[in-house]
Short mmCIF file of C-alpha atoms in Angstrom, two decimals:
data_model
loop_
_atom_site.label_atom_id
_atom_site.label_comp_id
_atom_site.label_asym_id
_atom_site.label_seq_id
_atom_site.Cartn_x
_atom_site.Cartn_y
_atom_site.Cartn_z
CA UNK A 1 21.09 18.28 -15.27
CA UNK A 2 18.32 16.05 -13.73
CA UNK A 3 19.86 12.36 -11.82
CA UNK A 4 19.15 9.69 -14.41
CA UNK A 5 18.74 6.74 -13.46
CA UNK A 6 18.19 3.12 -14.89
CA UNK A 7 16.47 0.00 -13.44
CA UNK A 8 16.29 -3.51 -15.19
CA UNK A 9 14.23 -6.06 -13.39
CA UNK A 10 12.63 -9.38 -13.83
CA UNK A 11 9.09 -8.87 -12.22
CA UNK A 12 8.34 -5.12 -11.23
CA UNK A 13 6.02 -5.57 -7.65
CA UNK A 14 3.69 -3.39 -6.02
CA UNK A 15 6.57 -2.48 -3.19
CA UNK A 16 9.25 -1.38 -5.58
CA UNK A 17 7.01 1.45 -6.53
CA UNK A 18 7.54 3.79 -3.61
CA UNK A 19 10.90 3.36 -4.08
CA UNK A 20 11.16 4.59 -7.96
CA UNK A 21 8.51 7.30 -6.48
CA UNK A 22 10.94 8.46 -4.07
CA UNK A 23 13.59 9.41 -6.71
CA UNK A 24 11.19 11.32 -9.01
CA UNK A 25 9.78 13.57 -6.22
CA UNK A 26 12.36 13.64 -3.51
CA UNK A 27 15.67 13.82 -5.91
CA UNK A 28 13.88 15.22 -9.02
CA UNK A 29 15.70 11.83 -10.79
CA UNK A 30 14.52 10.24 -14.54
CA UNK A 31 14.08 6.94 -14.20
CA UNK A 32 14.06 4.14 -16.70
CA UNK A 33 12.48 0.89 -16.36
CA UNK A 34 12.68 -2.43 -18.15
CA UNK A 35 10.95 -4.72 -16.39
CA UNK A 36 9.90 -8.76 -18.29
CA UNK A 37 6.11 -8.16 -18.47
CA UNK A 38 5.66 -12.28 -20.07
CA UNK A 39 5.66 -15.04 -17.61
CA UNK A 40 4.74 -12.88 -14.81
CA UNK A 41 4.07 -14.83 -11.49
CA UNK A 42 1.27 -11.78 -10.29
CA UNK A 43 -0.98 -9.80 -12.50
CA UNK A 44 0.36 -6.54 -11.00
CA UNK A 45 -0.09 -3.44 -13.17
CA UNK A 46 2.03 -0.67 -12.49
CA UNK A 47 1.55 3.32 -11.96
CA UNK A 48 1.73 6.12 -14.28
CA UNK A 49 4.33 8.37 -12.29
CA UNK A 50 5.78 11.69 -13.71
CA UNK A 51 9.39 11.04 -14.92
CA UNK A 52 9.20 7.48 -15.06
CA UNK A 53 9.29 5.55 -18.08
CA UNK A 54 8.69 2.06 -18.54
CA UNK A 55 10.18 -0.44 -21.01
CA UNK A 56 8.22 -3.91 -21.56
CA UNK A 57 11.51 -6.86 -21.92
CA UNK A 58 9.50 -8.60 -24.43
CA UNK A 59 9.58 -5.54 -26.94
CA UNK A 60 13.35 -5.53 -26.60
CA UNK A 61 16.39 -7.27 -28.03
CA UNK A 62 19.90 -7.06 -26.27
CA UNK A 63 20.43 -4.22 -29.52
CA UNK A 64 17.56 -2.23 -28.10
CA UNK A 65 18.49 -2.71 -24.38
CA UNK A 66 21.84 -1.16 -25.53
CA UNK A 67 20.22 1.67 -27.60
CA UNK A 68 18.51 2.43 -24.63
CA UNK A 69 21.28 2.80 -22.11
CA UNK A 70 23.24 4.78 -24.75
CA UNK A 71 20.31 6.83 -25.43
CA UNK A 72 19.89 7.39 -21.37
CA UNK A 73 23.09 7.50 -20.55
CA UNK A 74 22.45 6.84 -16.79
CA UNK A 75 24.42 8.30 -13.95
CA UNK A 76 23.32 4.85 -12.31
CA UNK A 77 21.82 1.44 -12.71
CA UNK A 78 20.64 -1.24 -10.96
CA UNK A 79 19.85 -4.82 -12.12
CA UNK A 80 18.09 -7.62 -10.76
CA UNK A 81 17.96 -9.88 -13.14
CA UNK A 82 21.19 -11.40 -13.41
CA UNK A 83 20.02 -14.62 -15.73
CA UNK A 84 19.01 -12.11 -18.16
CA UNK A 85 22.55 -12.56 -20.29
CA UNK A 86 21.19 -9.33 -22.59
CA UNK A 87 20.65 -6.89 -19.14
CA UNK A 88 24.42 -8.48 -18.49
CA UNK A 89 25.72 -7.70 -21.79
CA UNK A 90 24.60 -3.52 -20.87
CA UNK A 91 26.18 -4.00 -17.49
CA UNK A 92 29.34 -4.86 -18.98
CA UNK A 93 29.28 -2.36 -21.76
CA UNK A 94 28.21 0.15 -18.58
CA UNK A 95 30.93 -0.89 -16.61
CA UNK A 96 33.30 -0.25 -19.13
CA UNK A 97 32.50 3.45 -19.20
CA UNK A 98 32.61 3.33 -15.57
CA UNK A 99 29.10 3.89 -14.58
CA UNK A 100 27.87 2.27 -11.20
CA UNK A 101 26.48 -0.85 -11.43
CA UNK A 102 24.77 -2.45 -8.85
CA UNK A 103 23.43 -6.13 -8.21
CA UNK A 104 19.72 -6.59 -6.64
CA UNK A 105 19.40 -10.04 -4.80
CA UNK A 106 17.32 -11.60 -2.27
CA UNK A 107 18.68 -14.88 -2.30
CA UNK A 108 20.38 -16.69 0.73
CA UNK A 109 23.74 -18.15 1.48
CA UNK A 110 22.91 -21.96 1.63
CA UNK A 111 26.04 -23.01 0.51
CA UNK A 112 24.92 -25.52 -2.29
CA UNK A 113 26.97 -26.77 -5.11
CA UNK A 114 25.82 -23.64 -7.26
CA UNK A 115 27.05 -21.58 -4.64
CA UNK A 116 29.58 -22.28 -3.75
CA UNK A 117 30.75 -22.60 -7.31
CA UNK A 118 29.79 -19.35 -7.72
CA UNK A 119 31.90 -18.16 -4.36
CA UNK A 120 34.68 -19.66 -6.27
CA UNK A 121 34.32 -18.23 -9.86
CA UNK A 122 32.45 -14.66 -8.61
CA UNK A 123 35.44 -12.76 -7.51
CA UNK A 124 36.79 -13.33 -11.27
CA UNK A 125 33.75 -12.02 -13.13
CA UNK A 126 32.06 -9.60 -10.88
CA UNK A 127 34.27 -6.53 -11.13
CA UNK A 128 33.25 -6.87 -14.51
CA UNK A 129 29.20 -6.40 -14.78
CA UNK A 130 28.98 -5.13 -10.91
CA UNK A 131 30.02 -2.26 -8.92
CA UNK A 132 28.13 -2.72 -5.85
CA UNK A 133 25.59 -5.29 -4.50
CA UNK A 134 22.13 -3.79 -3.09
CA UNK A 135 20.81 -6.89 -0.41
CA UNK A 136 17.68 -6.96 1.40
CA UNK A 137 19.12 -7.84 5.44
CA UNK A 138 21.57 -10.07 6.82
CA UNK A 139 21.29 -13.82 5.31
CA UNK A 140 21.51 -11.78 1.60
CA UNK A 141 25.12 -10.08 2.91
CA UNK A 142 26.15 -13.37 3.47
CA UNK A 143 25.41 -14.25 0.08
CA UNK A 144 27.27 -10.97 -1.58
CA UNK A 145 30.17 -11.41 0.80
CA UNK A 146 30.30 -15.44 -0.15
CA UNK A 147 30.48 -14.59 -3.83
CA UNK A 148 33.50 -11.52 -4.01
CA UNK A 149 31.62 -8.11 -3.13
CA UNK A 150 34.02 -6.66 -0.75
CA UNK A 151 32.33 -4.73 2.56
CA UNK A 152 32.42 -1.02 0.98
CA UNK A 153 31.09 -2.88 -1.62
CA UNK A 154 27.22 -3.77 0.15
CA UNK A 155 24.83 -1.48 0.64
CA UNK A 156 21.63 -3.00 2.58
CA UNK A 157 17.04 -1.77 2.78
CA UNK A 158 17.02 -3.16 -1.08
CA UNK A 159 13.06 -3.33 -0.80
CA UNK A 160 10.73 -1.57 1.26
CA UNK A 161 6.86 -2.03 1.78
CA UNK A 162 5.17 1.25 0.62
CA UNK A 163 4.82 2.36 4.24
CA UNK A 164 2.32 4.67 3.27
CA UNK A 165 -0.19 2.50 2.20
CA UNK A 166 0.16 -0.17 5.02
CA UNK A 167 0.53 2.77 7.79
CA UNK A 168 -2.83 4.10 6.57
CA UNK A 169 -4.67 0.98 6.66
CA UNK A 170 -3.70 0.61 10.38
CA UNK A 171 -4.05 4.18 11.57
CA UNK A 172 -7.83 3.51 9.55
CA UNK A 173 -8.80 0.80 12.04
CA UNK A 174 -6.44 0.98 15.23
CA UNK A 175 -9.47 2.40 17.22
CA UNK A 176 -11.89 -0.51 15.81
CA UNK A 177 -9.77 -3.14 16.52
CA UNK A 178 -9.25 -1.38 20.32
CA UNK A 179 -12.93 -1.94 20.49
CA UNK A 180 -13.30 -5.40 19.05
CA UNK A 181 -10.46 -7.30 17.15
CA UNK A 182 -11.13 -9.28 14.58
CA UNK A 183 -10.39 -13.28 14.65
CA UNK A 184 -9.47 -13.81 11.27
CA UNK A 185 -6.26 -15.26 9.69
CA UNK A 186 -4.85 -13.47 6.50
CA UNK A 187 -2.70 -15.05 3.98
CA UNK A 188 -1.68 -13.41 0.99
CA UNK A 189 0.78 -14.85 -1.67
CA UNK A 190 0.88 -17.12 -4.31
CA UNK A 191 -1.23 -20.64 -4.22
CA UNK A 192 1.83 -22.42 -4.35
CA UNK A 193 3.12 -25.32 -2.25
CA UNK A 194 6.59 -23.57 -1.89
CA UNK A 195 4.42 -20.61 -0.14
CA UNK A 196 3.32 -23.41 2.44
CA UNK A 197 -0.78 -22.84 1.69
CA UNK A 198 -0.95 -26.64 1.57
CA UNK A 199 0.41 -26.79 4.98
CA UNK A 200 -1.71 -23.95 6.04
CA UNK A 201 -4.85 -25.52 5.07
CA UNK A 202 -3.73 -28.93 7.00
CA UNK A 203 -3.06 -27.01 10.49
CA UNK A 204 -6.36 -25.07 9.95
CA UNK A 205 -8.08 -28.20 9.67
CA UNK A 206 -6.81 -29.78 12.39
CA UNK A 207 -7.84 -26.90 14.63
CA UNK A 208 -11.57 -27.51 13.44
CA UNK A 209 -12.45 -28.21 17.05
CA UNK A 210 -10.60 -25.41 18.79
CA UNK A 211 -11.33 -22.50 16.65
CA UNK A 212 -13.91 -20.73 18.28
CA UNK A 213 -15.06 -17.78 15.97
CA UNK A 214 -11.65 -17.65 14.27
CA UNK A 215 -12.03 -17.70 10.19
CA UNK A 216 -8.78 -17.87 7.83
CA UNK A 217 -8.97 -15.98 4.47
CA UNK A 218 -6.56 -16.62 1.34
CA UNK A 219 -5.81 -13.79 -1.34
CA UNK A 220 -3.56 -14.42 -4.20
CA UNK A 221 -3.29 -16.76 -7.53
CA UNK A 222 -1.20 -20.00 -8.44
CA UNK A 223 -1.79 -23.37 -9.56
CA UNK A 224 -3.16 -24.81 -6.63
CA UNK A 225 -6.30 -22.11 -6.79
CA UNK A 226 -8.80 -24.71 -7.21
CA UNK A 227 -7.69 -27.32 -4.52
CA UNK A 228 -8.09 -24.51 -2.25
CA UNK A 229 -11.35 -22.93 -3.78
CA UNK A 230 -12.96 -27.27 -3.11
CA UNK A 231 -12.27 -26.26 1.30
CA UNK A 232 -15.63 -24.77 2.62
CA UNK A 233 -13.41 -24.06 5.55
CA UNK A 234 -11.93 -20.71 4.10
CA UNK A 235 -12.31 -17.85 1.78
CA UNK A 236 -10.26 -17.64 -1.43
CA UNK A 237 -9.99 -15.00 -2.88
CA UNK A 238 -8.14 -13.98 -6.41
CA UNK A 239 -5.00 -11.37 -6.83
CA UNK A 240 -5.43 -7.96 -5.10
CA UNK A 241 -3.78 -4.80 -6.35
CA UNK A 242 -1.67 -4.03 -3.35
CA UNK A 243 -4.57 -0.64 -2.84
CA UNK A 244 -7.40 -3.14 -2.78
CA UNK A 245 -6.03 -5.05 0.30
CA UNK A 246 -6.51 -2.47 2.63
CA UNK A 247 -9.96 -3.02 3.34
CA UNK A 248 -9.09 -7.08 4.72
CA UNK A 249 -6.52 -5.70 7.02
CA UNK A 250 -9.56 -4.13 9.05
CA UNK A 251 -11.04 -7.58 9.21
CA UNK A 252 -7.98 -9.29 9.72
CA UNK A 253 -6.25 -10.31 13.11
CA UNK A 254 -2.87 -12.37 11.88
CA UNK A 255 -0.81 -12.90 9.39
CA UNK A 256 0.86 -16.53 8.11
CA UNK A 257 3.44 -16.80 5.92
CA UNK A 258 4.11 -20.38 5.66
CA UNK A 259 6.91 -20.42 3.40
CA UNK A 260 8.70 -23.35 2.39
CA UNK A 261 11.28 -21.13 0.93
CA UNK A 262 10.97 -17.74 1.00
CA UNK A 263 14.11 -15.23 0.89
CA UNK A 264 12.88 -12.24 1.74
CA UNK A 265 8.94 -11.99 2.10
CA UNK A 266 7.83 -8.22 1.48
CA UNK A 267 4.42 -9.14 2.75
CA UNK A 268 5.94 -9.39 6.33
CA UNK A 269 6.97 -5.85 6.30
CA UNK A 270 3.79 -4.73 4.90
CA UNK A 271 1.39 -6.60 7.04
CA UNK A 272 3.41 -5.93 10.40
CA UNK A 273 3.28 -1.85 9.01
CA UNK A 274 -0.53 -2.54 8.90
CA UNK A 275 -0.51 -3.44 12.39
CA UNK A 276 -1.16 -7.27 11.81
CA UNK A 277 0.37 -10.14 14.51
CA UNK A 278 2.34 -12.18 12.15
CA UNK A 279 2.64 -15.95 12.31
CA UNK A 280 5.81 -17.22 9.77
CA UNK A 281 8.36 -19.90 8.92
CA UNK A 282 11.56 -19.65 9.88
CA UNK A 283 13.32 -19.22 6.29
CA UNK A 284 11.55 -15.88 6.02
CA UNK A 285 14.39 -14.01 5.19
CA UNK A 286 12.30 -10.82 7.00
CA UNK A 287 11.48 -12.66 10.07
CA UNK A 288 14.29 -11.51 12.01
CA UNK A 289 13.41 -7.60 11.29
CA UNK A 290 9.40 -7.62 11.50
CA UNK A 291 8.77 -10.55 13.94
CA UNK A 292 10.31 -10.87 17.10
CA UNK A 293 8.68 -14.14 19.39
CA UNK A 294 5.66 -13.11 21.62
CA UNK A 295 6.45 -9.41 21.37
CA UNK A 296 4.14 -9.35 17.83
CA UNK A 297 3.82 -12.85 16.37
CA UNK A 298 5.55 -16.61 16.38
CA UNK A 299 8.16 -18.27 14.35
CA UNK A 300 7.90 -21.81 13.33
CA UNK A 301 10.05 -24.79 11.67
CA UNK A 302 9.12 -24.55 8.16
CA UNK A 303 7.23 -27.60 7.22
CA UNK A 304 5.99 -28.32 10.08
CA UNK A 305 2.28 -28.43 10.23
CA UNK A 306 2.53 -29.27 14.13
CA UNK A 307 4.33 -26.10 14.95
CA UNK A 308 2.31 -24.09 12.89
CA UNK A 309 -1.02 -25.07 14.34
CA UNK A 310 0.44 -24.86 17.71
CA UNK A 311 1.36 -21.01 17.01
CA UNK A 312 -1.97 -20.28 15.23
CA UNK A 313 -3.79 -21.92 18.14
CA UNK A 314 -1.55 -19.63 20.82
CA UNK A 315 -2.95 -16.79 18.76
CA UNK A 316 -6.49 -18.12 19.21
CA UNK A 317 -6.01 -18.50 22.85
CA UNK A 318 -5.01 -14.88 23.23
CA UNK A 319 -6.89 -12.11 24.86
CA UNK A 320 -8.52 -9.57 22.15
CA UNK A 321 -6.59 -6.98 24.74
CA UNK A 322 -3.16 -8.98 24.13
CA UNK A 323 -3.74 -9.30 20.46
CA UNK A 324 -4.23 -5.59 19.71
CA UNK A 325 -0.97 -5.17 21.92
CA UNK A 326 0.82 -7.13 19.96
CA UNK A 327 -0.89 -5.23 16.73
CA UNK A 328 0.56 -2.26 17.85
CA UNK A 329 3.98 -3.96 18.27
CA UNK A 330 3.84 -5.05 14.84
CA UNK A 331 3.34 -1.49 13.63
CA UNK A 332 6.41 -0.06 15.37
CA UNK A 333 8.68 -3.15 13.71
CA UNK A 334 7.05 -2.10 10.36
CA UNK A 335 8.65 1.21 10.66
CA UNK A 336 12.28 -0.07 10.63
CA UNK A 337 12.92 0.45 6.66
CA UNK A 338 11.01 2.53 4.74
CA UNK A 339 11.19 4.02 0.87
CA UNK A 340 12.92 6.83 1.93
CA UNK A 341 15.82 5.14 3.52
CA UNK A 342 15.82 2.65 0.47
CA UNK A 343 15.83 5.21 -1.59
CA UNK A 344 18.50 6.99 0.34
CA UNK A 345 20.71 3.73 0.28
CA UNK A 346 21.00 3.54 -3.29
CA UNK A 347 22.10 7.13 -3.44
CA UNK A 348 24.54 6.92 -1.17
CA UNK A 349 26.52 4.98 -4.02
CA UNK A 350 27.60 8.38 -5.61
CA UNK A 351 28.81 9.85 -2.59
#
């Protein structure tokens, strides 16, 4: 009897793909999807993959959603979407027949008024929808700890970067980039102010003098598209399927992230996989497993537009030898969680 398996998100992203991958080929699992396909923040389409179905929210009702999970009747399940009362009405029902649960977050312990009321109130409700909480790294164990999940209860490497996309893409142009590294800065993200590409634009600007053949390119979507598109400064470019992007990591020398709020940031582990020198802020909830200071990129205080030029222009100012040091560096930290161990980590539950 084939591992079933069911998965209710909000957005389904280009990096949870190797992941639901992983337990098709490696585990020879069925996995179920319902993911919300309306009010999508990215215009990501996902795969056709052998043994995995998909379910589109919008075509459901919290009847359906139960039909379903009868129907499947899933040796495990895994929700992300916990403001979705209807995937919390099947967790419950789940629960009741004693079927693992488990809670997806990326969020951070911050300790504001909804958190803390939650830290207070969790304990009493959890054991009811939740068997185990799946976090991303440190700062989201905080979180799961803060709101009743007991140790035993947290199991970490929630997302991964599909490692063998972004490990291509450097092994591709490691021996170009030995030869002549390219001076470009890569963003790639939502146009959004809480992604920081307002502040981005007003340290690259202020660097207009200092430069020297360094260029700064944008991919992504969001409302403030055209504001950007009006700077003859940069490149904007639209949305890129995550396959399309490998091509501007061979032209590409850095990475920003200039969150204002950010609690994970899968692009860090993607971009440091593809051998890129990240810049970030420091609310990147990644930062401390893909960017350590000097060794492979800078850290600065979010919302800062001093710090960050500073750190872009000590990236200008390095050696093309230096830089491609520090590519390599990158690389190695990209390596640190990978589908397989995801993968792996969710399994472990039914040990």
């Amino acid at each position: 009897m084939a591992l079933k398996i069911l998965y209710m998100y909000t957005e389904l992203m280009g990096y949870q793909i190797p992941i639901l991958r992983e337990y098709t080929q490696r585990y020879g699992a069925e996995v179920h999807v319902v993911h919300w396909d309306h009010k999508k923040l990215t215009p990501y389409k996902p795969p056709v993959i052998d043994r995995l179905r998909y379910y589109n929210r919008s075509e459901c009702n919290r009847k359906d959603l139960h039909a379903i999970a009868e129907d499947i009747s899933p040796d495990l399940v895994f929700i992300s979407g916990w403001q979705d009362r209807d995937y919390l009405s099947v967790a419950r029902s789940l629960r009741k027949k004693r079927i693992p649960v488990v809670a997806g977050f990326d969020d951070q312990w911050k300790g504001t008024l909804r958190q803390m009321t939650a830290s207070v109130s969790g304990p009493l409700l959890l054991g009811s929808f939740f068997s185990h909480a799946w976090v991303t790294g440190p700062y989201q164990y905080e979180f799961a700890r803060n709101i009743g999940f007991k140790k035993p209860q947290i199991i970490f490497n929630c997302y991964s970067a599909d490692l063998e996309l972004f490990n291509a893409a450097h092994s591709s142009f490691r021996d170009v980039k030995s030869k002549k590294y390219p001076h470009r800065f890569l963003f790639v993200g939502r146009y959004e102010t809480v992604k920081g590409v307002d502040l981005l634009l007003e340290a690259w600007s202020e660097l207009e003098n200092v430069r020297k053949n360094w260029e700064l390119r944008l991919i992504g979507n969001g409302s403030l598209g055209a504001y950007l598109r009006g700077n003859r400064d940069i490149a904007v470019m639209d949305f890129m399927q995550p396959e399309n992007l490998i091509d501007e990591v061979g032209h590409s020398g850095c990475f920003v992230l200039p969150s204002r709020d950010e609690p994970w940031g899968v692009v860090l582990h993607e971009f440091a996989a593809a051998g890129l020198p990240i810049i970030c802020s420091d609310v990147c909830g990644a930062a401390p497993y893909f960017v350590t200071q000097k060794l492979n990129g800078y850290i600065f205080k979010s919302g800062d537009c001093n710090d960050l030029r500073r750190r872009m222009l000590q990236i200008i100012e390095t050696t093309d030898a230096e830089l491609f040091s520090m590519s390599q560096e990158a690389h190695g930290a990209g390596q640190k969680i990978t589908p397989q161990i995801s993968a792996a980590s969710f399994l472990s539950i039914l040990d």
